[in-house]
Short mmCIF file of C-alpha atoms in Angstrom, two decimals:
data_model
loop_
_atom_site.label_atom_id
_atom_site.label_comp_id
_atom_site.label_asym_id
_atom_site.label_seq_id
_atom_site.Cartn_x
_atom_site.Cartn_y
_atom_site.Cartn_z
CA MET V 270 0.00 0.00 0.00
CA ILE V 271 1.42 3.37 -0.94
CA ALA V 272 1.21 6.17 1.62
CA ARG V 273 -0.77 9.24 0.60
CA ALA V 274 2.21 11.51 1.27
CA THR V 275 4.31 9.37 -1.10
CA LEU V 276 1.56 9.44 -3.72
CA SER V 277 1.40 13.21 -3.42
CA ARG V 278 5.12 13.52 -4.08
CA TYR V 279 4.80 11.27 -7.13
CA MET V 280 1.93 13.31 -8.50
CA SER V 281 3.62 16.65 -7.93
CA ALA V 282 6.48 15.31 -10.03
CA LEU V 283 4.17 14.01 -12.73
CA LEU V 284 0.98 15.49 -14.11
CA VAL V 285 -1.24 17.24 -11.61
CA CYS V 286 -0.15 20.72 -10.61
CA VAL V 287 -1.64 20.90 -7.11
CA LEU V 288 -0.56 24.41 -6.36
CA SER V 289 -3.12 26.36 -4.39
CA MET V 290 -0.63 28.23 -2.24
CA ASN V 291 2.59 27.69 -4.07
CA VAL V 292 5.71 29.75 -4.19
CA VAL V 293 5.98 33.15 -5.88
CA HIS V 294 9.60 33.80 -6.81
CA ALA V 295 10.79 37.35 -7.35
CA ALA V 296 12.18 38.14 -10.74
CA VAL V 297 12.00 41.35 -12.70
CA ASP V 298 12.43 39.45 -15.99
CA TYR V 299 9.01 38.28 -17.18
CA ARG V 300 10.38 36.48 -20.23
CA LEU V 301 9.00 32.96 -20.42
CA PRO V 302 10.22 29.97 -22.41
CA THR V 303 8.74 29.38 -25.82
CA ILE V 304 5.79 27.04 -25.49
CA GLY V 305 4.75 24.29 -27.87
CA GLN V 306 8.14 22.57 -27.99
CA PRO V 307 9.07 19.96 -27.03
CA ALA V 308 5.56 19.32 -25.68
CA ASP V 309 4.09 18.84 -29.15
CA THR V 310 6.48 15.95 -29.75
CA TYR V 311 4.59 13.97 -27.11
CA MET V 312 1.10 15.45 -26.81
CA SER V 313 -0.85 17.67 -29.15
CA PRO V 314 -3.37 20.13 -27.69
CA ALA V 315 -6.13 17.71 -28.75
CA GLU V 316 -4.43 14.90 -26.86
CA GLU V 317 -4.08 17.09 -23.78
CA ASP V 318 -7.79 17.80 -23.95
CA LYS V 319 -8.52 14.10 -24.21
CA LEU V 320 -6.57 13.32 -21.06
CA GLY V 321 -8.16 16.18 -19.17
CA ARG V 322 -11.65 15.06 -20.14
CA GLN V 323 -10.85 11.53 -19.00
CA VAL V 324 -9.95 12.78 -15.53
CA VAL V 325 -13.03 15.01 -15.29
CA SER V 326 -15.32 12.13 -16.26
CA GLN V 327 -13.80 9.99 -13.52
CA LEU V 328 -14.18 12.76 -10.94
CA LEU V 329 -17.83 13.12 -11.92
CA ALA V 330 -18.31 9.38 -11.56
CA GLU V 331 -16.74 9.54 -8.09
CA ASN V 332 -19.08 12.43 -7.11
CA MET V 333 -16.03 14.57 -6.44
CA ILE V 334 -17.33 17.56 -8.39
CA ILE V 335 -19.96 19.80 -6.77
CA GLU V 336 -22.60 20.00 -9.49
CA ASP V 337 -24.08 23.29 -8.40
CA LEU V 338 -24.50 25.45 -11.46
CA GLU V 339 -24.73 28.71 -9.53
CA LEU V 340 -21.40 28.17 -7.78
CA ARG V 341 -19.73 26.95 -10.96
CA GLU V 342 -20.98 29.99 -12.88
CA TYR V 343 -19.42 32.25 -10.29
CA VAL V 344 -16.03 30.50 -10.32
CA SER V 345 -16.10 30.38 -14.13
CA GLY V 346 -16.78 34.13 -14.14
CA VAL V 347 -13.62 34.76 -12.11
CA GLY V 348 -11.76 32.48 -14.51
CA ALA V 349 -13.10 34.28 -17.59
CA ARG V 350 -11.97 37.61 -16.18
CA LEU V 351 -8.47 36.21 -15.71
CA ALA V 352 -8.48 34.44 -19.08
CA ALA V 353 -8.96 37.78 -20.85
CA HIS V 354 -5.37 38.54 -19.85
CA THR V 355 -3.84 35.23 -20.96
CA PRO V 356 -2.91 34.01 -24.44
CA ARG V 357 -5.78 31.50 -24.28
CA GLU V 358 -9.46 32.22 -24.98
CA ALA V 359 -11.87 31.97 -22.05
CA SER V 360 -13.52 29.03 -23.80
CA GLY V 361 -10.20 27.21 -23.52
CA PHE V 362 -10.69 26.80 -19.77
CA GLN V 363 -13.26 24.76 -17.88
CA PHE V 364 -13.65 25.28 -14.13
CA TYR V 365 -15.00 22.84 -11.57
CA VAL V 366 -15.58 23.09 -7.83
CA ILE V 367 -14.21 20.00 -6.09
CA ASP V 368 -16.09 18.50 -3.16
CA SER V 369 -13.18 18.63 -0.75
CA GLY V 370 -12.40 20.65 2.35
CA GLN V 371 -8.65 20.64 1.60
CA ILE V 372 -7.15 24.00 0.71
CA ASN V 373 -6.18 23.21 -2.84
CA ALA V 374 -6.58 23.71 -6.57
CA PHE V 375 -5.12 21.95 -9.60
CA ALA V 376 -4.68 22.18 -13.34
CA LEU V 377 -5.38 19.29 -15.69
CA PRO V 378 -4.29 18.90 -19.30
CA GLY V 379 -6.48 20.72 -21.77
CA GLY V 380 -7.44 23.67 -19.59
CA TYR V 381 -9.53 21.90 -16.94
CA ILE V 382 -9.12 23.68 -13.59
CA GLY V 383 -10.28 22.23 -10.28
CA VAL V 384 -10.89 24.54 -7.31
CA ASN V 385 -11.55 22.84 -3.98
CA ALA V 386 -14.44 24.10 -1.88
CA GLY V 387 -11.97 24.28 1.00
CA LEU V 388 -9.85 26.78 -0.90
CA ILE V 389 -12.83 29.05 -1.55
CA THR V 390 -13.87 29.05 2.10
CA GLU V 391 -10.30 29.72 3.26
CA THR V 392 -9.84 32.88 1.18
CA ASP V 393 -10.65 36.26 2.69
CA ASN V 394 -11.35 38.08 -0.55
CA GLU V 395 -11.87 37.43 -4.22
CA SER V 396 -8.34 38.51 -5.09
CA GLU V 397 -6.89 35.65 -3.02
CA LEU V 398 -9.06 33.21 -4.95
CA ALA V 399 -8.11 34.83 -8.25
CA GLY V 400 -4.41 34.54 -7.39
CA VAL V 401 -4.61 30.80 -6.96
CA MET V 402 -6.71 30.36 -10.08
CA GLY V 403 -4.36 32.56 -12.12
CA HIS V 404 -1.46 30.39 -11.03
CA GLU V 405 -3.22 27.23 -12.19
CA MET V 406 -4.19 28.83 -15.49
CA ALA V 407 -0.55 29.65 -16.12
CA HIS V 408 0.27 25.96 -15.93
CA VAL V 409 -2.22 25.47 -18.75
CA THR V 410 -1.06 28.31 -21.00
CA GLN V 411 2.56 27.24 -20.59
CA ARG V 412 1.61 23.60 -21.27
CA HIS V 413 3.55 22.45 -18.25
CA ILE V 414 1.76 19.14 -18.01
CA ALA V 415 2.53 18.12 -21.58
CA ARG V 416 6.14 19.17 -21.05
CA GLN V 417 6.28 17.07 -17.90
CA ILE V 418 4.86 14.04 -19.68
CA GLU V 419 7.48 14.52 -22.39
CA ALA V 420 10.13 14.21 -19.64
CA THR V 421 8.54 11.09 -18.14
CA SER V 422 8.37 7.83 -20.06
CA GLY V 423 6.35 4.72 -19.43
CA MET V 424 2.97 6.20 -18.47
CA GLY V 425 -0.01 5.26 -20.60
CA TRP V 426 -2.82 7.76 -20.91
CA ALA V 427 -5.49 5.62 -19.29
CA THR V 428 -3.12 4.87 -16.42
CA ALA V 429 -2.22 8.55 -16.11
CA ALA V 430 -5.90 9.53 -15.96
CA ALA V 431 -6.59 6.87 -13.32
CA VAL V 432 -3.64 7.95 -11.18
CA ILE V 433 -4.58 11.63 -11.39
CA ALA V 434 -8.22 10.97 -10.50
CA ALA V 435 -7.24 8.66 -7.63
CA ALA V 436 -4.84 11.23 -6.25
CA ILE V 437 -7.53 13.93 -6.33
CA VAL V 438 -10.21 11.73 -4.83
CA GLY V 439 -7.83 10.61 -2.10
CA GLY V 440 -10.24 7.91 -1.01
CA GLY V 441 -9.68 5.54 -3.89
CA ASP V 442 -8.55 1.93 -3.61
CA PRO V 443 -4.97 2.14 -2.27
CA ASP V 444 -3.94 -1.10 -3.99
CA ALA V 445 -5.15 0.16 -7.36
CA ILE V 446 -3.38 3.48 -6.85
CA SER V 447 -0.20 1.70 -5.84
CA ALA V 448 -0.28 -0.55 -8.89
CA ALA V 449 -0.83 2.38 -11.22
CA VAL V 450 1.96 4.38 -9.66
CA SER V 451 4.37 1.43 -9.76
CA ALA V 452 3.61 0.83 -13.43
CA GLY V 453 3.88 4.42 -14.52
CA VAL V 454 6.24 6.47 -12.36
CA SER V 455 8.87 4.04 -11.14
CA ASN V 456 11.50 5.95 -13.10
CA LEU V 457 10.86 9.36 -11.57
CA GLY V 458 13.73 10.95 -9.71
CA GLN V 459 15.25 14.25 -8.68
CA GLN V 460 15.56 15.34 -12.30
CA GLN V 461 11.78 15.34 -12.75
CA THR V 462 11.27 17.09 -9.39
CA ASN V 463 13.58 19.88 -10.48
CA TYR V 464 11.81 20.07 -13.82
CA THR V 465 8.44 20.73 -12.18
CA ARG V 466 10.01 23.29 -9.82
CA ALA V 467 10.99 25.31 -12.88
CA HIS V 468 7.35 25.19 -13.98
CA GLU V 469 6.37 26.57 -10.60
CA TYR V 470 8.59 29.61 -11.12
CA GLU V 471 6.97 30.31 -14.47
CA ALA V 472 3.43 29.91 -13.14
CA ASP V 473 4.10 32.12 -10.12
CA ARG V 474 5.39 34.99 -12.23
CA LEU V 475 2.69 34.72 -14.85
CA GLY V 476 -0.12 34.17 -12.34
CA ILE V 477 0.58 37.38 -10.43
CA ARG V 478 0.85 39.33 -13.67
CA THR V 479 -2.49 37.96 -14.86
CA MET V 480 -4.37 38.81 -11.66
CA ALA V 481 -2.90 42.32 -11.57
CA GLU V 482 -3.88 43.01 -15.17
CA ALA V 483 -7.39 41.65 -14.51
CA GLY V 484 -7.99 44.21 -11.76
CA PHE V 485 -7.44 41.99 -8.74
CA ASN V 486 -5.14 42.94 -5.89
CA PRO V 487 -1.74 41.29 -6.44
CA ASP V 488 -0.87 41.93 -2.78
CA SER V 489 -3.46 39.32 -1.85
CA MET V 490 -1.09 36.57 -2.89
CA ALA V 491 1.30 37.55 -0.10
CA SER V 492 -1.55 37.89 2.41
CA PHE V 493 -2.70 34.40 1.54
CA PHE V 494 0.81 33.07 2.04
CA GLU V 495 0.98 34.75 5.43
CA LYS V 496 -2.26 33.09 6.45
CA MET V 497 -0.97 29.71 5.33
CA GLN V 498 2.22 30.18 7.30
CA LYS V 499 0.24 30.90 10.45
CA ARG V 500 -1.83 27.81 9.80
CA SER V 501 1.30 25.69 9.44
CA ASN V 502 2.57 26.97 12.78
CA LEU V 503 -0.68 25.91 14.42
CA TYR V 504 -0.69 22.42 12.91
CA GLY V 505 2.77 21.40 14.07
CA ASN V 506 3.41 17.81 13.01
CA GLN V 507 -0.14 17.42 11.65
CA LEU V 508 0.31 19.60 8.60
CA PRO V 509 -2.27 19.39 5.84
CA GLN V 510 -0.93 17.44 2.90
CA ILE V 511 -0.60 20.47 0.65
CA LEU V 512 1.50 22.32 3.23
CA LEU V 513 3.84 19.35 3.37
CA SER V 514 4.25 19.54 -0.41
CA HIS V 515 4.37 23.34 -0.65
CA PRO V 516 5.65 24.95 2.56
CA VAL V 517 5.29 28.70 3.00
CA SER V 518 8.21 30.78 4.24
CA ASN V 519 8.90 34.41 5.10
CA THR V 520 11.17 34.60 2.06
CA ARG V 521 8.39 33.47 -0.23
CA MET V 522 5.96 35.97 1.24
CA ALA V 523 8.53 38.72 0.79
CA GLU V 524 9.05 37.69 -2.83
CA ALA V 525 5.31 37.76 -3.43
CA GLU V 526 5.14 41.26 -2.02
CA ALA V 527 8.06 42.34 -4.20
CA ARG V 528 6.44 40.88 -7.30
CA ALA V 529 3.14 42.67 -6.56
CA GLY V 530 5.09 45.90 -6.12
CA ASP V 531 6.19 45.74 -9.74
CA TYR V 532 2.68 46.75 -10.79
CA PRO V 533 1.20 50.24 -10.42
CA ALA V 534 -1.63 50.70 -7.96
CA THR V 535 -5.00 50.44 -9.70
CA ALA V 536 -8.61 50.24 -8.59
CA VAL V 537 -9.36 46.72 -7.41
CA ARG V 538 -12.68 45.28 -8.62
CA GLU V 539 -14.26 42.45 -6.66
CA ASP V 540 -17.68 40.86 -7.16
CA HIS V 541 -20.29 41.44 -4.46
CA GLU V 542 -21.31 37.81 -4.94
CA TYR V 543 -17.94 36.58 -3.61
CA PRO V 544 -18.82 36.42 0.14
CA LEU V 545 -22.09 34.67 -0.70
CA MET V 546 -20.45 32.09 -2.93
CA LYS V 547 -17.86 31.49 -0.22
CA GLU V 548 -20.67 30.49 2.15
CA ARG V 549 -22.42 28.51 -0.55
CA ALA V 550 -19.27 26.47 -1.06
CA ARG V 551 -19.06 25.89 2.69
CA VAL V 552 -22.63 24.59 2.86
CA LEU V 553 -22.45 22.41 -0.25
CA ALA V 554 -19.25 20.73 0.94
CA SER V 555 -20.50 20.19 4.49
CA ARG V 556 -20.92 16.66 5.83
CA GLN V 557 -22.47 17.79 9.14
CA LEU V 558 -25.27 20.28 8.61
CA SER V 559 -26.26 20.38 12.26
CA GLY V 560 -22.70 21.30 13.21
CA LEU V 561 -22.61 23.90 10.45
CA ALA V 562 -25.83 25.40 11.78
CA ARG V 563 -24.12 25.92 15.15
CA TYR V 564 -21.16 27.47 13.34
CA TYR V 565 -23.43 30.07 11.77
CA GLN V 566 -25.38 30.70 14.95
CA GLN V 567 -22.21 31.47 16.88
CA ARG V 568 -20.78 33.77 14.23
CA ARG V 569 -24.03 35.58 13.57
CA ASN V 570 -24.22 36.37 17.28
CA ALA V 571 -20.73 37.87 17.11
CA ALA V 572 -21.04 39.78 13.83
CA ASP V 573 -23.74 41.32 11.66
CA SER V 574 -23.04 39.80 8.26
CA PRO V 575 -25.49 39.30 5.38
CA ALA V 576 -23.21 36.55 4.02
CA LEU V 577 -23.51 34.63 7.30
CA ASP V 578 -27.30 35.07 7.18
CA TYR V 579 -27.26 33.70 3.64
CA GLY V 580 -25.17 30.68 4.62
CA TYR V 581 -27.35 29.99 7.63
CA ALA V 582 -30.47 30.17 5.47
CA LEU V 583 -28.99 27.63 3.06
CA VAL V 584 -28.39 25.26 5.97
CA GLN V 585 -31.93 25.81 7.23
CA THR V 586 -33.46 24.85 3.88
CA ARG V 587 -31.42 21.66 3.85
CA LEU V 588 -32.59 20.86 7.39
CA GLY V 589 -36.22 21.44 6.41
CA GLN V 590 -36.52 24.73 8.31
CA ASN V 591 -37.89 26.51 5.29
CA ASP V 592 -40.05 29.15 6.97
CA ALA V 593 -37.08 30.29 9.05
CA ALA V 594 -34.96 30.46 5.90
CA ILE V 595 -37.59 32.55 4.12
CA LYS V 596 -37.68 34.93 7.06
CA LEU V 597 -33.93 35.46 6.73
CA LEU V 598 -33.75 35.61 2.94
CA LYS V 599 -36.74 37.75 2.05
CA PRO V 600 -35.39 41.03 3.45
CA LEU V 601 -31.98 40.30 1.93
CA ALA V 602 -33.49 39.67 -1.49
CA THR V 603 -35.58 42.85 -1.21
CA ALA V 604 -32.66 45.00 -0.10
CA HIS V 605 -30.27 43.60 -2.72
CA PRO V 606 -32.26 42.93 -5.90
CA GLY V 607 -29.07 42.95 -7.97
CA LEU V 608 -27.51 39.99 -6.16
CA LEU V 609 -28.58 36.77 -7.86
CA ALA V 610 -27.64 34.52 -4.94
CA TYR V 611 -30.28 35.97 -2.63
CA GLN V 612 -33.00 35.67 -5.27
CA LEU V 613 -32.25 32.04 -6.13
CA ALA V 614 -31.92 31.04 -2.48
CA LEU V 615 -35.30 32.59 -1.67
CA ALA V 616 -36.94 30.87 -4.64
CA ASP V 617 -35.48 27.57 -3.48
CA ALA V 618 -36.80 28.13 0.05
CA TYR V 619 -40.26 28.90 -1.36
CA ALA V 620 -40.21 25.69 -3.40
CA ARG V 621 -39.08 23.57 -0.46
CA ALA V 622 -41.79 25.13 1.71
CA GLY V 623 -44.48 24.09 -0.79
CA ARG V 624 -45.00 27.62 -2.07
CA ALA V 625 -44.48 26.73 -5.72
CA GLY V 626 -46.41 29.73 -6.98
CA ASP V 627 -44.18 32.18 -5.11
CA ALA V 628 -41.11 30.32 -6.33
CA ALA V 629 -42.30 30.41 -9.95
CA ASP V 630 -43.14 34.11 -9.81
CA LEU V 631 -39.75 34.95 -8.35
CA LEU V 632 -37.83 32.77 -10.83
CA THR V 633 -39.75 34.30 -13.73
CA ALA V 634 -38.69 37.76 -12.57
CA VAL V 635 -35.12 36.62 -11.95
CA ARG V 636 -34.83 35.11 -15.44
CA LYS V 637 -35.79 38.46 -16.92
CA GLN V 638 -33.37 40.36 -14.71
CA PHE V 639 -30.49 37.90 -15.22
CA PRO V 640 -31.08 36.55 -18.75
CA HIS V 641 -27.55 35.13 -19.01
CA SER V 642 -27.78 33.10 -15.80
CA ALA V 643 -27.98 29.42 -16.69
CA ALA V 644 -28.54 28.67 -13.00
CA ALA V 645 -31.73 30.73 -12.93
CA ARG V 646 -33.07 28.99 -16.03
CA LEU V 647 -32.16 25.55 -14.73
CA ASP V 648 -33.85 26.24 -11.38
CA TYR V 649 -37.02 27.28 -13.20
CA ALA V 650 -37.03 24.12 -15.32
CA GLN V 651 -36.47 21.98 -12.23
CA LEU V 652 -39.37 23.66 -10.45
CA LEU V 653 -41.64 22.91 -13.41
CA VAL V 654 -40.63 19.24 -13.44
CA GLU V 655 -40.96 18.81 -9.68
CA THR V 656 -44.41 20.40 -9.64
CA GLY V 657 -45.70 18.13 -12.40
CA GLN V 658 -45.77 20.76 -15.15
CA THR V 659 -43.87 18.45 -17.44
CA GLU V 660 -45.28 19.66 -20.76
CA LYS V 661 -44.39 23.23 -19.88
CA ALA V 662 -40.95 22.09 -18.69
CA ARG V 663 -40.37 20.19 -21.92
CA ASP V 664 -41.32 23.16 -24.08
CA PHE V 665 -39.14 25.48 -22.00
CA LEU V 666 -36.08 23.23 -22.19
CA LEU V 667 -36.42 22.43 -25.88
CA ALA V 668 -36.53 26.18 -26.58
CA ASP V 669 -33.33 26.80 -24.59
CA THR V 670 -30.74 25.12 -26.79
CA THR V 671 -27.88 26.94 -25.06
CA LEU V 672 -28.83 25.39 -21.73
CA LEU V 673 -29.28 21.93 -23.25
CA ASP V 674 -25.97 22.08 -25.09
CA ASN V 675 -23.93 23.22 -22.10
CA VAL V 676 -25.56 21.90 -18.92
CA SER V 677 -25.89 18.15 -18.50
CA GLN V 678 -28.50 18.52 -15.75
CA ALA V 679 -30.82 20.15 -18.28
CA GLN V 680 -30.72 16.98 -20.39
CA GLU V 681 -31.59 14.91 -17.32
CA LEU V 682 -34.53 17.16 -16.49
CA LEU V 683 -35.79 16.83 -20.04
CA ALA V 684 -35.45 13.05 -19.77
CA ARG V 685 -37.57 13.11 -16.58
CA ALA V 686 -40.18 15.31 -18.22
CA ALA V 687 -40.37 13.07 -21.30
CA GLY V 688 -40.51 9.92 -19.20
CA SER V 689 -43.45 11.19 -17.18
CA GLN V 690 -45.30 11.74 -20.47
CA ASP V 691 -44.50 8.23 -21.74
CA ARG V 692 -42.23 9.65 -24.45
CA LEU V 693 -39.85 6.75 -23.88
CA GLY V 694 -37.72 7.26 -26.97
CA GLU V 695 -37.06 10.87 -26.08
CA ALA V 696 -36.45 10.01 -22.43
CA TYR V 697 -33.78 7.43 -23.31
CA TYR V 698 -32.23 9.78 -25.85
CA ARG V 699 -31.96 12.67 -23.39
CA GLN V 700 -30.61 10.47 -20.60
CA ALA V 701 -27.95 9.20 -22.98
CA ARG V 702 -27.11 12.80 -23.88
CA TYR V 703 -26.74 13.49 -20.16
CA TYR V 704 -24.18 10.68 -19.87
CA GLN V 705 -22.45 11.81 -23.05
CA MET V 706 -21.94 15.34 -21.74
CA ARG V 707 -20.31 13.91 -18.61
CA GLY V 708 -17.97 11.68 -20.61
CA ALA V 709 -19.78 8.61 -19.24
CA TYR V 710 -19.94 6.82 -22.60
CA PRO V 711 -20.21 3.27 -21.17
CA GLN V 712 -23.35 4.23 -19.24
CA ALA V 713 -24.82 5.83 -22.35
CA ILE V 714 -24.02 2.73 -24.41
CA ASN V 715 -25.57 0.33 -21.91
CA GLN V 716 -28.69 2.40 -21.48
CA LEU V 717 -29.24 2.67 -25.22
CA ARG V 718 -28.77 -1.07 -25.63
CA THR V 719 -31.27 -1.75 -22.88
CA ALA V 720 -33.76 0.64 -24.44
CA LEU V 721 -33.47 -0.98 -27.86
CA GLN V 722 -33.85 -4.47 -26.39
CA THR V 723 -36.69 -3.91 -23.92
CA ALA V 724 -38.59 -0.68 -24.52
CA ASP V 725 -41.73 -0.40 -26.59
CA LEU V 726 -40.47 2.06 -29.18
CA ASN V 727 -41.82 3.23 -32.53
CA ALA V 728 -39.76 3.00 -35.70
CA PHE V 729 -38.51 6.60 -35.50
CA ASP V 730 -37.29 6.22 -31.91
CA LYS V 731 -35.56 2.93 -32.69
CA SER V 732 -33.75 4.47 -35.65
CA ARG V 733 -32.75 7.52 -33.62
CA LEU V 734 -31.44 5.47 -30.69
CA ARG V 735 -29.52 3.07 -32.97
CA ALA V 736 -27.80 6.03 -34.62
CA MET V 737 -26.98 7.49 -31.24
CA LEU V 738 -25.64 4.14 -30.01
CA ASN V 739 -23.21 4.05 -32.94
CA GLN V 740 -22.13 7.60 -32.11
CA MET V 741 -21.59 6.73 -28.45
CA VAL V 742 -19.49 3.68 -29.31
CA GLN V 743 -17.29 5.75 -31.62
CA ALA V 744 -17.01 8.52 -29.01
CA CYS V 745 -16.10 6.00 -26.33
CA HIS V 746 -13.34 4.51 -28.50
CA ALA V 747 -12.02 7.99 -29.23
CA ALA V 748 -12.13 9.06 -25.57
CA TRP V 749 -10.33 5.97 -24.28
CA SER V 750 -9.55 3.07 -26.63
CA GLU V 751 -11.60 0.23 -28.03
CA ARG V 752 -10.27 -2.21 -25.42
CA GLU V 753 -10.69 0.21 -22.52
CA CYS V 754 -14.18 1.10 -23.69
CA ARG V 755 -15.24 -2.56 -23.89
CA GLU V 756 -13.95 -3.16 -20.38
CA ARG V 757 -15.77 -0.15 -18.98
CA VAL V 758 -19.03 -1.11 -20.67
CA ALA V 759 -18.72 -4.60 -19.16
CA GLN V 760 -17.96 -3.15 -15.71
CA ASP V 761 -21.01 -0.90 -15.68
CA SER V 762 -22.89 -2.93 -13.09
CA ARG V 763 -26.20 -1.08 -13.37
CA TYR V 764 -27.17 -2.96 -16.53
#
């Protein structure tokens, strides 16, 4: 069995750049190495994307990604603001909130960025969050992962994806992790460790530059380091894993301050939604809601904070105390009509309290006020499905192609709506699309096979599902390999 600390060292020397509070090294020279070589000799950008998607699909299967569209939209918004000051288009990054309390973030091949819920809740302002995210995005733009793979032989892609996912999950089968590590990274040594350290220097320099140019406070990087150093002093021998891998020193904090000083003082812009999304992340990642309720009660008694009221209301709705949540949220939503989080939380409390009409009225108004919010549109569709208005839900979802094409949960809602209307062909089709969008091709394949073998379908539906089955098989082979795909289809125990 391989120890987690050992696994972490292997991974830091290999593919995953787990760098939430890493080093910022002072250097006036911002010149960076030319990218694209020799990385392209081992992995093309398309191949990087393939590996990244493999890891994301495994994290989704392990329920390690918080599938809350509102929180993801917020984090993606911070990322898009940073991306505008990188060589890569905003569409070249995908951001996910990881269901973990560890203070961490990571970059995957292809522009997939994971931000732990624990990192969000540990930051004191949006600039601290942006600093970590900018660092991870620099690993992507500089193609550090492909360059690291080029320096490391013997690791197959499927094995690499499995090792990365297992390292992130942390709770995977130790024997399987050990076998994968032994097969793929037995040849790693000090040379590879030094190679990744050079990547760190690049990402630190570029990350601070990106956040400064995006209007965030570059001094927040040093303040975050200082907080991490204090935390390490408190932990003693029980350091969090990331602090063992990336210790924080006075020298590093000083270098971060010096780097931030290279930029002229400008007006810092931070989103008013930040403190609310910080509490939302805390609630969604909580395993003990009753304990979290006491946390909010104690802090609300000590400080008057709308964000704490918001977090407490979210806990109350999840504990079934919906009337109390409405009492907290209604004045907040009235006083701050421009903050989406209050509006959606109040609508959710109305729905949970059985006040579907109030929820629908509020969500209708919110959709008009925030027309670009996919979260608001998804919440409205979910309310329609859950209140039995399936025909209306179906019409609404079919008309919103942007939501269907980009949000897998919308496909699942449409499948539920179609199923309740005995539109079996459409229900199977939409559920398969849901799996497809999550990279879960084996589940899509098995469900389509089951539908074609057992469901009472008309000729059109059979033809449509057969065509989709062929597409899913081809997509599965392209995403993994024919052999790997066959094995995963056989292992899908639900069918």
